[in-house]
mmCIF file of C-alpha atoms in Angstrom:
data_model
loop_
_atom_site.group_PDB
_atom_site.id
_atom_site.type_symbol
_atom_site.label_atom_id
_atom_site.label_comp_id
_atom_site.label_asym_id
_atom_site.label_seq_id
_atom_site.Cartn_x
_atom_site.Cartn_y
_atom_site.Cartn_z
ATOM 1 C CA UNK D 1 -3.528 16.563 23.430
ATOM 2 C CA UNK D 2 -3.499 13.093 24.895
ATOM 3 C CA UNK D 3 -0.285 11.175 24.227
ATOM 4 C CA UNK D 4 -1.286 7.538 24.567
ATOM 5 C CA UNK D 5 1.571 6.050 22.629
ATOM 6 C CA UNK D 6 5.160 7.146 22.710
ATOM 7 C CA UNK D 7 8.314 5.245 21.952
ATOM 8 C CA UNK D 8 11.636 6.310 20.591
ATOM 9 C CA UNK D 9 13.695 3.194 20.880
ATOM 10 C CA UNK D 10 16.544 2.403 18.515
ATOM 11 C CA UNK D 11 16.593 -1.217 17.478
ATOM 12 C CA UNK D 12 18.219 -3.794 15.243
ATOM 13 C CA UNK D 13 21.465 -1.856 14.514
ATOM 14 C CA UNK D 14 23.094 -5.147 13.683
ATOM 15 C CA UNK D 15 22.238 -6.423 17.174
ATOM 16 C CA UNK D 16 22.196 -10.178 17.648
ATOM 17 C CA UNK D 17 18.968 -9.817 19.627
ATOM 18 C CA UNK D 18 17.129 -9.251 16.344
ATOM 19 C CA UNK D 19 19.065 -11.345 13.828
ATOM 20 C CA UNK D 20 16.061 -11.945 11.572
ATOM 21 C CA UNK D 21 14.001 -8.816 12.114
ATOM 22 C CA UNK D 22 13.823 -8.176 8.393
ATOM 23 C CA UNK D 23 13.870 -11.736 7.104
ATOM 24 C CA UNK D 24 10.627 -13.466 6.156
ATOM 25 C CA UNK D 25 10.907 -17.239 6.084
ATOM 26 C CA UNK D 26 10.400 -17.984 2.417
ATOM 27 C CA UNK D 27 9.150 -20.980 0.502
ATOM 28 C CA UNK D 28 10.337 -22.183 -2.904
ATOM 29 C CA UNK D 29 8.884 -19.980 -5.623
ATOM 30 C CA UNK D 30 6.514 -21.661 -8.064
ATOM 31 C CA UNK D 31 6.690 -20.176 -11.578
ATOM 32 C CA UNK D 32 4.076 -17.452 -12.038
ATOM 33 C CA UNK D 33 1.228 -18.680 -14.210
ATOM 34 C CA UNK D 34 0.183 -15.655 -16.256
ATOM 35 C CA UNK D 35 -3.290 -15.341 -17.683
ATOM 36 C CA UNK D 36 -3.612 -16.155 -21.374
ATOM 37 C CA UNK D 37 -6.892 -14.272 -21.715
ATOM 38 C CA UNK D 38 -7.489 -11.425 -24.125
ATOM 39 C CA UNK D 39 -10.063 -8.672 -24.060
ATOM 40 C CA UNK D 40 -11.272 -7.007 -20.855
ATOM 41 C CA UNK D 41 -9.718 -8.121 -17.576
ATOM 42 C CA UNK D 42 -12.030 -10.499 -15.726
ATOM 43 C CA UNK D 43 -11.890 -9.226 -12.169
ATOM 44 C CA UNK D 44 -13.729 -9.764 -8.904
ATOM 45 C CA UNK D 45 -13.758 -7.571 -5.826
ATOM 46 C CA UNK D 46 -13.340 -9.200 -2.427
ATOM 47 C CA UNK D 47 -15.070 -7.023 0.151
ATOM 48 C CA UNK D 48 -16.635 -3.591 -0.087
ATOM 49 C CA UNK D 49 -15.737 -2.337 3.395
ATOM 50 C CA UNK D 50 -12.699 -0.438 2.083
ATOM 51 C CA UNK D 51 -13.640 2.988 0.800
ATOM 52 C CA UNK D 52 -11.332 2.575 -2.178
ATOM 53 C CA UNK D 53 -13.591 -0.185 -3.524
ATOM 54 C CA UNK D 54 -15.708 2.534 -5.066
ATOM 55 C CA UNK D 55 -12.818 3.394 -7.365
ATOM 56 C CA UNK D 56 -12.999 -0.053 -8.945
ATOM 57 C CA UNK D 57 -16.797 0.063 -9.168
ATOM 58 C CA UNK D 58 -16.630 3.420 -10.939
ATOM 59 C CA UNK D 59 -13.939 2.219 -13.333
ATOM 60 C CA UNK D 60 -15.909 -0.932 -14.116
ATOM 61 C CA UNK D 61 -18.767 1.344 -15.189
ATOM 62 C CA UNK D 62 -16.668 3.620 -17.378
ATOM 63 C CA UNK D 63 -13.917 1.450 -18.876
ATOM 64 C CA UNK D 64 -14.133 -1.152 -21.605
ATOM 65 C CA UNK D 65 -10.994 -3.046 -20.496
ATOM 66 C CA UNK D 66 -12.444 -4.202 -17.143
ATOM 67 C CA UNK D 67 -15.162 -6.814 -16.720
ATOM 68 C CA UNK D 68 -16.385 -7.021 -13.126
ATOM 69 C CA UNK D 69 -17.677 -10.595 -12.853
ATOM 70 C CA UNK D 70 -18.286 -10.954 -9.126
ATOM 71 C CA UNK D 71 -18.445 -9.176 -5.772
ATOM 72 C CA UNK D 72 -17.857 -11.001 -2.503
ATOM 73 C CA UNK D 73 -19.594 -9.056 0.252
ATOM 74 C CA UNK D 74 -21.418 -10.736 3.162
ATOM 75 C CA UNK D 75 -23.107 -7.458 4.160
ATOM 76 C CA UNK D 76 -26.153 -7.365 1.892
ATOM 77 C CA UNK D 77 -27.115 -3.824 2.878
ATOM 78 C CA UNK D 78 -23.661 -2.518 1.969
ATOM 79 C CA UNK D 79 -23.757 -4.297 -1.383
ATOM 80 C CA UNK D 80 -27.249 -2.999 -2.133
ATOM 81 C CA UNK D 81 -26.264 0.582 -1.356
ATOM 82 C CA UNK D 82 -23.239 0.501 -3.659
ATOM 83 C CA UNK D 83 -25.082 -1.544 -6.285
ATOM 84 C CA UNK D 84 -27.636 1.235 -6.538
ATOM 85 C CA UNK D 85 -24.937 3.869 -6.816
ATOM 86 C CA UNK D 86 -22.914 2.016 -9.480
ATOM 87 C CA UNK D 87 -25.671 0.110 -11.277
ATOM 88 C CA UNK D 88 -24.489 -3.359 -10.249
ATOM 89 C CA UNK D 89 -26.661 -6.359 -11.013
ATOM 90 C CA UNK D 90 -27.693 -8.250 -7.892
ATOM 91 C CA UNK D 91 -26.452 -11.481 -9.489
ATOM 92 C CA UNK D 92 -22.864 -10.250 -9.023
ATOM 93 C CA UNK D 93 -23.049 -10.635 -5.249
ATOM 94 C CA UNK D 94 -21.674 -13.690 -3.458
ATOM 95 C CA UNK D 95 -21.411 -14.442 0.249
ATOM 96 C CA UNK D 96 -19.041 -17.384 -0.311
ATOM 97 C CA UNK D 97 -15.616 -16.396 -1.627
ATOM 98 C CA UNK D 98 -14.552 -19.845 -2.818
ATOM 99 C CA UNK D 99 -17.817 -20.346 -4.705
ATOM 100 C CA UNK D 100 -17.458 -16.972 -6.402
ATOM 101 C CA UNK D 101 -13.954 -17.823 -7.577
ATOM 102 C CA UNK D 102 -15.058 -21.225 -8.862
ATOM 103 C CA UNK D 103 -18.098 -19.919 -10.723
ATOM 104 C CA UNK D 104 -16.671 -16.706 -12.198
ATOM 105 C CA UNK D 105 -13.119 -17.885 -13.028
ATOM 106 C CA UNK D 106 -11.539 -14.416 -12.723
ATOM 107 C CA UNK D 107 -8.019 -13.519 -13.782
ATOM 108 C CA UNK D 108 -7.532 -11.257 -10.782
ATOM 109 C CA UNK D 109 -9.141 -10.177 -7.528
ATOM 110 C CA UNK D 110 -9.104 -6.736 -5.954
ATOM 111 C CA UNK D 111 -8.932 -7.210 -2.169
ATOM 112 C CA UNK D 112 -10.957 -4.515 -0.385
ATOM 113 C CA UNK D 113 -11.250 -6.040 3.087
ATOM 114 C CA UNK D 114 -9.736 -4.920 6.370
ATOM 115 C CA UNK D 115 -5.959 -5.333 6.499
ATOM 116 C CA UNK D 116 -6.323 -8.155 9.025
ATOM 117 C CA UNK D 117 -8.409 -10.103 6.488
ATOM 118 C CA UNK D 118 -5.867 -9.794 3.660
ATOM 119 C CA UNK D 119 -4.030 -13.033 4.404
ATOM 120 C CA UNK D 120 -7.121 -15.252 4.413
ATOM 121 C CA UNK D 121 -8.525 -13.633 1.267
ATOM 122 C CA UNK D 122 -5.208 -13.975 -0.567
ATOM 123 C CA UNK D 123 -4.813 -17.601 0.519
ATOM 124 C CA UNK D 124 -8.257 -18.441 -0.862
ATOM 125 C CA UNK D 125 -7.627 -16.616 -4.135
ATOM 126 C CA UNK D 126 -4.170 -18.169 -4.525
ATOM 127 C CA UNK D 127 -5.567 -21.670 -4.019
ATOM 128 C CA UNK D 128 -7.849 -20.982 -6.992
ATOM 129 C CA UNK D 129 -4.985 -19.653 -9.124
ATOM 130 C CA UNK D 130 -6.214 -16.057 -8.944
ATOM 131 C CA UNK D 131 -3.758 -13.135 -8.867
ATOM 132 C CA UNK D 132 -4.518 -10.417 -6.304
ATOM 133 C CA UNK D 133 -4.144 -6.669 -5.925
ATOM 134 C CA UNK D 134 -4.543 -5.475 -2.332
ATOM 135 C CA UNK D 135 -5.003 -1.947 -1.107
ATOM 136 C CA UNK D 136 -2.024 -0.817 0.926
ATOM 137 C CA UNK D 137 -0.523 -2.073 3.116
ATOM 138 C CA UNK D 138 -0.089 -5.744 2.277
ATOM 139 C CA UNK D 139 -0.061 -6.592 6.000
ATOM 140 C CA UNK D 140 0.840 -5.054 9.344
ATOM 141 C CA UNK D 141 2.399 -8.166 10.886
ATOM 142 C CA UNK D 142 5.253 -10.505 10.027
ATOM 143 C CA UNK D 143 2.957 -13.475 10.638
ATOM 144 C CA UNK D 144 0.471 -12.405 7.980
ATOM 145 C CA UNK D 145 3.289 -11.499 5.588
ATOM 146 C CA UNK D 146 4.630 -15.035 6.013
ATOM 147 C CA UNK D 147 1.227 -16.556 5.249
ATOM 148 C CA UNK D 148 0.821 -14.442 2.139
ATOM 149 C CA UNK D 149 4.298 -15.232 0.854
ATOM 150 C CA UNK D 150 3.782 -18.954 1.317
ATOM 151 C CA UNK D 151 0.464 -18.884 -0.542
ATOM 152 C CA UNK D 152 1.870 -16.879 -3.455
ATOM 153 C CA UNK D 153 4.907 -19.112 -3.778
ATOM 154 C CA UNK D 154 2.952 -22.356 -3.467
ATOM 155 C CA UNK D 155 0.391 -21.500 -6.130
ATOM 156 C CA UNK D 156 2.458 -19.371 -8.521
ATOM 157 C CA UNK D 157 0.309 -16.249 -8.344
ATOM 158 C CA UNK D 158 1.122 -12.568 -8.194
ATOM 159 C CA UNK D 159 0.293 -10.668 -5.012
ATOM 160 C CA UNK D 160 0.525 -6.942 -5.698
ATOM 161 C CA UNK D 161 0.029 -3.948 -3.409
ATOM 162 C CA UNK D 162 -1.569 -0.720 -4.584
ATOM 163 C CA UNK D 163 -0.492 2.732 -3.406
ATOM 164 C CA UNK D 164 -1.946 5.908 -4.897
ATOM 165 C CA UNK D 165 1.564 7.344 -5.035
ATOM 166 C CA UNK D 166 2.678 4.606 -7.438
ATOM 167 C CA UNK D 167 0.772 6.441 -10.163
ATOM 168 C CA UNK D 168 2.331 9.863 -9.525
ATOM 169 C CA UNK D 169 4.523 11.127 -12.352
ATOM 170 C CA UNK D 170 6.365 13.189 -9.732
ATOM 171 C CA UNK D 171 7.376 10.057 -7.816
ATOM 172 C CA UNK D 172 8.542 8.227 -10.932
ATOM 173 C CA UNK D 173 10.678 11.169 -12.009
ATOM 174 C CA UNK D 174 12.179 11.483 -8.527
ATOM 175 C CA UNK D 175 13.217 7.851 -8.765
ATOM 176 C CA UNK D 176 14.703 8.389 -12.210
ATOM 177 C CA UNK D 177 16.721 11.403 -11.056
ATOM 178 C CA UNK D 178 18.279 9.316 -8.292
ATOM 179 C CA UNK D 179 18.809 6.169 -10.367
ATOM 180 C CA UNK D 180 20.432 8.117 -13.199
ATOM 181 C CA UNK D 181 22.902 9.743 -10.821
ATOM 182 C CA UNK D 182 21.672 13.243 -11.659
ATOM 183 C CA UNK D 183 20.803 13.650 -7.982
ATOM 184 C CA UNK D 184 22.638 11.098 -5.871
ATOM 185 C CA UNK D 185 23.469 9.479 -3.582
ATOM 186 C CA UNK D 186 20.457 9.736 -1.293
ATOM 187 C CA UNK D 187 21.270 10.879 2.225
ATOM 188 C CA UNK D 188 17.898 11.821 3.734
ATOM 189 C CA UNK D 189 14.242 11.320 2.823
ATOM 190 C CA UNK D 190 11.210 12.930 4.452
ATOM 191 C CA UNK D 191 7.723 11.589 3.744
ATOM 192 C CA UNK D 192 4.484 13.342 4.714
ATOM 193 C CA UNK D 193 1.300 11.363 4.145
ATOM 194 C CA UNK D 194 -2.192 11.677 5.551
ATOM 195 C CA UNK D 195 -5.251 13.898 5.777
ATOM 196 C CA UNK D 196 -7.445 15.531 8.464
ATOM 197 C CA UNK D 197 -8.760 12.123 9.533
ATOM 198 C CA UNK D 198 -11.017 9.410 8.103
ATOM 199 C CA UNK D 199 -14.076 10.556 10.040
ATOM 200 C CA UNK D 200 -13.371 14.187 9.229
ATOM 201 C CA UNK D 201 -13.228 13.527 5.486
ATOM 202 C CA UNK D 202 -16.461 11.521 5.492
ATOM 203 C CA UNK D 203 -15.428 7.864 5.286
ATOM 204 C CA UNK D 204 -18.334 5.430 5.547
ATOM 205 C CA UNK D 205 -19.216 3.763 8.822
ATOM 206 C CA UNK D 206 -18.298 0.364 7.348
ATOM 207 C CA UNK D 207 -14.844 1.736 6.533
ATOM 208 C CA UNK D 208 -14.406 3.451 9.897
ATOM 209 C CA UNK D 209 -15.470 0.355 11.818
ATOM 210 C CA UNK D 210 -12.303 -1.533 10.898
ATOM 211 C CA UNK D 211 -9.988 1.386 10.095
ATOM 212 C CA UNK D 212 -10.177 2.580 13.709
ATOM 213 C CA UNK D 213 -9.957 -0.924 15.205
ATOM 214 C CA UNK D 214 -6.369 -1.850 16.151
ATOM 215 C CA UNK D 215 -7.098 -5.550 15.629
ATOM 216 C CA UNK D 216 -8.322 -5.002 12.067
ATOM 217 C CA UNK D 217 -5.981 -2.198 10.977
ATOM 218 C CA UNK D 218 -3.009 -2.792 13.268
ATOM 219 C CA UNK D 219 -3.186 0.773 14.534
ATOM 220 C CA UNK D 220 -4.301 4.097 13.153
ATOM 221 C CA UNK D 221 -2.274 6.538 11.098
ATOM 222 C CA UNK D 222 0.955 4.638 11.778
ATOM 223 C CA UNK D 223 -0.284 1.813 9.531
ATOM 224 C CA UNK D 224 -2.718 3.662 7.278
ATOM 225 C CA UNK D 225 -0.170 6.252 6.164
ATOM 226 C CA UNK D 226 3.125 5.014 7.573
ATOM 227 C CA UNK D 227 3.115 2.334 4.888
ATOM 228 C CA UNK D 228 3.490 4.943 2.123
ATOM 229 C CA UNK D 229 6.783 6.272 3.390
ATOM 230 C CA UNK D 230 8.090 2.802 4.189
ATOM 231 C CA UNK D 231 7.403 1.592 0.643
ATOM 232 C CA UNK D 232 8.809 4.704 -1.008
ATOM 233 C CA UNK D 233 11.935 4.691 1.153
ATOM 234 C CA UNK D 234 12.677 1.070 0.236
ATOM 235 C CA UNK D 235 12.056 1.872 -3.426
ATOM 236 C CA UNK D 236 14.312 4.933 -3.394
ATOM 237 C CA UNK D 237 17.009 2.788 -1.759
ATOM 238 C CA UNK D 238 16.637 0.073 -4.435
ATOM 239 C CA UNK D 239 15.294 -2.464 -1.961
ATOM 240 C CA UNK D 240 17.990 -2.002 0.689
ATOM 241 C CA UNK D 241 16.566 -2.923 4.076
ATOM 242 C CA UNK D 242 16.892 -0.573 7.048
ATOM 243 C CA UNK D 243 19.219 -1.487 9.864
ATOM 244 C CA UNK D 244 17.029 0.177 12.496
ATOM 245 C CA UNK D 245 13.500 1.401 13.043
ATOM 246 C CA UNK D 246 12.290 3.900 15.638
ATOM 247 C CA UNK D 247 8.695 4.952 16.146
ATOM 248 C CA UNK D 248 6.568 7.421 18.078
ATOM 249 C CA UNK D 249 2.801 7.880 18.077
ATOM 250 C CA UNK D 250 0.149 10.026 19.736
ATOM 251 C CA UNK D 251 -3.602 10.336 19.810
ATOM 252 C CA UNK D 252 -4.229 14.040 19.307
ATOM 253 C CA UNK D 253 -8.020 13.617 19.024
ATOM 254 C CA UNK D 254 -8.928 11.034 21.703
ATOM 255 C CA UNK D 255 -12.630 11.840 21.504
ATOM 256 C CA UNK D 256 -12.617 10.892 17.819
ATOM 257 C CA UNK D 257 -10.057 8.058 17.791
ATOM 258 C CA UNK D 258 -9.973 6.613 21.328
ATOM 259 C CA UNK D 259 -8.506 3.241 20.357
ATOM 260 C CA UNK D 260 -5.761 4.084 17.860
ATOM 261 C CA UNK D 261 -3.060 6.630 17.141
ATOM 262 C CA UNK D 262 -3.851 9.517 14.803
ATOM 263 C CA UNK D 263 -0.342 10.942 14.463
ATOM 264 C CA UNK D 264 2.879 8.969 14.097
ATOM 265 C CA UNK D 265 6.522 9.215 13.117
ATOM 266 C CA UNK D 266 8.747 6.365 11.955
ATOM 267 C CA UNK D 267 12.486 6.778 11.408
ATOM 268 C CA UNK D 268 14.384 4.291 9.251
ATOM 269 C CA UNK D 269 18.162 4.188 9.358
ATOM 270 C CA UNK D 270 19.963 2.739 6.343
ATOM 271 C CA UNK D 271 23.715 2.247 5.997
ATOM 272 C CA UNK D 272 24.149 5.669 4.398
ATOM 273 C CA UNK D 273 20.750 7.377 4.564
ATOM 274 C CA UNK D 274 17.860 8.218 6.884
ATOM 275 C CA UNK D 275 14.128 8.224 6.179
ATOM 276 C CA UNK D 276 11.669 10.181 8.320
ATOM 277 C CA UNK D 277 8.058 9.088 7.840
ATOM 278 C CA UNK D 278 5.372 11.480 9.088
ATOM 279 C CA UNK D 279 1.948 9.807 9.046
ATOM 280 C CA UNK D 280 -1.092 11.623 10.352
ATOM 281 C CA UNK D 281 -4.852 11.872 10.544
ATOM 282 C CA UNK D 282 -4.363 15.396 11.877
ATOM 283 C CA UNK D 283 -3.067 17.340 8.883
ATOM 284 C CA UNK D 284 -5.181 20.345 7.920
ATOM 285 C CA UNK D 285 -5.241 19.100 4.320
ATOM 286 C CA UNK D 286 -4.702 16.021 2.187
ATOM 287 C CA UNK D 287 -0.974 15.370 2.164
ATOM 288 C CA UNK D 288 1.080 13.028 -0.014
ATOM 289 C CA UNK D 289 4.554 14.381 -0.631
ATOM 290 C CA UNK D 290 8.202 13.531 -0.200
ATOM 291 C CA UNK D 291 11.520 15.354 -0.063
ATOM 292 C CA UNK D 292 14.674 13.555 -1.125
ATOM 293 C CA UNK D 293 18.026 15.081 -0.170
ATOM 294 C CA UNK D 294 21.145 13.972 -2.002
ATOM 295 C CA UNK D 295 24.755 15.117 -2.183
ATOM 296 C CA UNK D 296 24.052 16.951 -5.441
ATOM 297 C CA UNK D 297 20.667 18.526 -4.726
ATOM 298 C CA UNK D 298 17.161 17.878 -3.463
ATOM 299 C CA UNK D 299 13.846 16.793 -4.946
ATOM 300 C CA UNK D 300 10.325 17.663 -3.821
ATOM 301 C CA UNK D 301 7.665 15.313 -5.210
ATOM 302 C CA UNK D 302 4.090 16.281 -4.444
ATOM 303 C CA UNK D 303 0.795 14.849 -5.623
ATOM 304 C CA UNK D 304 0.452 13.605 -9.176
ATOM 305 C CA UNK D 305 2.811 15.790 -11.271
ATOM 306 C CA UNK D 306 3.903 18.396 -8.698
ATOM 307 C CA UNK D 307 7.700 18.336 -8.817
ATOM 308 C CA UNK D 308 10.565 20.688 -8.055
ATOM 309 C CA UNK D 309 14.312 20.294 -7.768
ATOM 310 C CA UNK D 310 16.961 22.361 -6.061
ATOM 311 C CA UNK D 311 20.671 22.493 -6.792
ATOM 312 C CA UNK D 312 23.099 23.347 -3.964
ATOM 313 C CA UNK D 313 22.727 26.964 -2.822
ATOM 314 C CA UNK D 314 20.124 27.655 -5.511
ATOM 315 C CA UNK D 315 16.378 28.351 -5.377
ATOM 316 C CA UNK D 316 13.936 25.571 -6.131
ATOM 317 C CA UNK D 317 12.951 25.102 -9.762
ATOM 318 C CA UNK D 318 9.525 23.751 -10.678
ATOM 319 C CA UNK D 319 9.641 21.148 -13.416
ATOM 320 C CA UNK D 320 7.128 19.102 -15.374
ATOM 321 C CA UNK D 321 7.798 15.375 -15.054
ATOM 322 C CA UNK D 322 7.475 13.265 -18.197
ATOM 323 C CA UNK D 323 4.205 11.381 -18.669
ATOM 324 C CA UNK D 324 3.885 8.031 -16.966
ATOM 325 C CA UNK D 325 4.755 4.958 -19.060
ATOM 326 C CA UNK D 326 1.739 3.223 -20.566
ATOM 327 C CA UNK D 327 2.038 0.330 -18.096
ATOM 328 C CA UNK D 328 1.841 2.681 -15.110
ATOM 329 C CA UNK D 329 -1.094 4.916 -16.050
ATOM 330 C CA UNK D 330 -3.189 3.545 -13.188
ATOM 331 C CA UNK D 331 -3.630 0.406 -11.121
ATOM 332 C CA UNK D 332 -6.201 -1.223 -13.413
ATOM 333 C CA UNK D 333 -4.183 -0.827 -16.610
ATOM 334 C CA UNK D 334 -1.128 -2.127 -14.779
ATOM 335 C CA UNK D 335 -3.021 -5.061 -13.274
ATOM 336 C CA UNK D 336 -4.410 -6.184 -16.633
ATOM 337 C CA UNK D 337 -0.993 -6.077 -18.249
ATOM 338 C CA UNK D 338 1.037 -7.624 -15.453
ATOM 339 C CA UNK D 339 -1.223 -10.636 -14.852
ATOM 340 C CA UNK D 340 -1.031 -11.367 -18.578
ATOM 341 C CA UNK D 341 2.750 -11.134 -18.599
ATOM 342 C CA UNK D 342 2.714 -8.021 -20.779
ATOM 343 C CA UNK D 343 4.852 -5.998 -18.374
ATOM 344 C CA UNK D 344 7.243 -6.611 -15.500
ATOM 345 C CA UNK D 345 6.169 -6.424 -11.870
ATOM 346 C CA UNK D 346 6.716 -2.889 -10.618
ATOM 347 C CA UNK D 347 9.014 -2.969 -7.561
ATOM 348 C CA UNK D 348 6.655 -0.623 -5.692
ATOM 349 C CA UNK D 349 3.856 -3.181 -5.881
ATOM 350 C CA UNK D 350 6.063 -6.252 -5.551
ATOM 351 C CA UNK D 351 5.601 -8.887 -2.886
ATOM 352 C CA UNK D 352 9.225 -8.742 -1.735
ATOM 353 C CA UNK D 353 9.195 -4.992 -1.094
ATOM 354 C CA UNK D 354 5.816 -5.075 0.615
ATOM 355 C CA UNK D 355 6.803 -7.937 2.887
ATOM 356 C CA UNK D 356 9.568 -5.648 4.146
ATOM 357 C CA UNK D 357 7.009 -2.850 4.562
ATOM 358 C CA UNK D 358 4.982 -5.220 6.763
ATOM 359 C CA UNK D 359 8.088 -5.985 8.822
ATOM 360 C CA UNK D 360 8.755 -2.275 9.305
ATOM 361 C CA UNK D 361 5.160 -1.661 10.377
ATOM 362 C CA UNK D 362 5.276 -4.600 12.768
ATOM 363 C CA UNK D 363 8.472 -3.294 14.367
ATOM 364 C CA UNK D 364 7.002 0.213 14.637
ATOM 365 C CA UNK D 365 3.789 -1.151 16.159
ATOM 366 C CA UNK D 366 5.761 -3.189 18.673
ATOM 367 C CA UNK D 367 7.635 -0.099 19.786
ATOM 368 C CA UNK D 368 4.458 1.890 20.407
ATOM 369 C CA UNK D 369 2.840 -0.976 22.273
ATOM 370 C CA UNK D 370 0.575 -2.465 19.622
#
């Protein structure tokens, strides 16, 4: 084990030294201009270097409510490889983002770049009136969060952030149990997110190149999986911002990840609750789960529909969560409906919540020396 990063420093706690630690300088909000289109969603993908881009390419092949009208990817070899796998016409490829947006006139763009490139991509899309869905996190720095907020507000576009956990029935039911008062108030939350590591699970070299670069990803597991717990904690607390952040990080596999952390912990203190975020590229298995402890019982929400509850001094009871609402079946159904004004913005994907996630990540990164 090689601990390269370690910090456990309480901060903020109402201290005047950080009076605006969780305040992004906003701009006046322009009214959102929803798409008036009907039929399949006209969508472009910006970048193919994120491994999750293949999810959109697969869905574009198999769904009749998505029309992929353009792909911005400067790396011709990467485009050609994925075009062969997903039967993409070569005419879809552009190496100029602005020209693609002008010629294809999409309703929305799926941003699949490095995290460091999110702000520039969103600014370009916003200037063309195009709504965006970015893969988590929105940003890892306050500066980029500020840029994104200004662009969205200036041009009246939606900027949404996608997390796999947003489409878990278990997560939605956990939120309902708390909001309804059946299990409340929240006192402690524990989030465990990660996997054995991006190289270990076979991520592409194009993905690994930026995912393991602290300039492009902001860090390693602390950003890649710390963002899940940060977003879910804010959501469970109805948007309440933490009053302190502490962070610790290690590199457990320095031969594999010499430049970034692969195991991290973030602790968020709220006025009346604590969130412990365990983010790792060193789990022995894929891990996306949370435990919520309240004064009237606890909730365990695992992947997809894995859910159990526990009353005080009683054994855990496995339960089947209700099906997801139609609007929240998956990111592409949600995106089509929300950009057309057919459903409300989900708080988990909202710009306001994800700006705060970026602030939390920035504070955590600062503590571990990033």
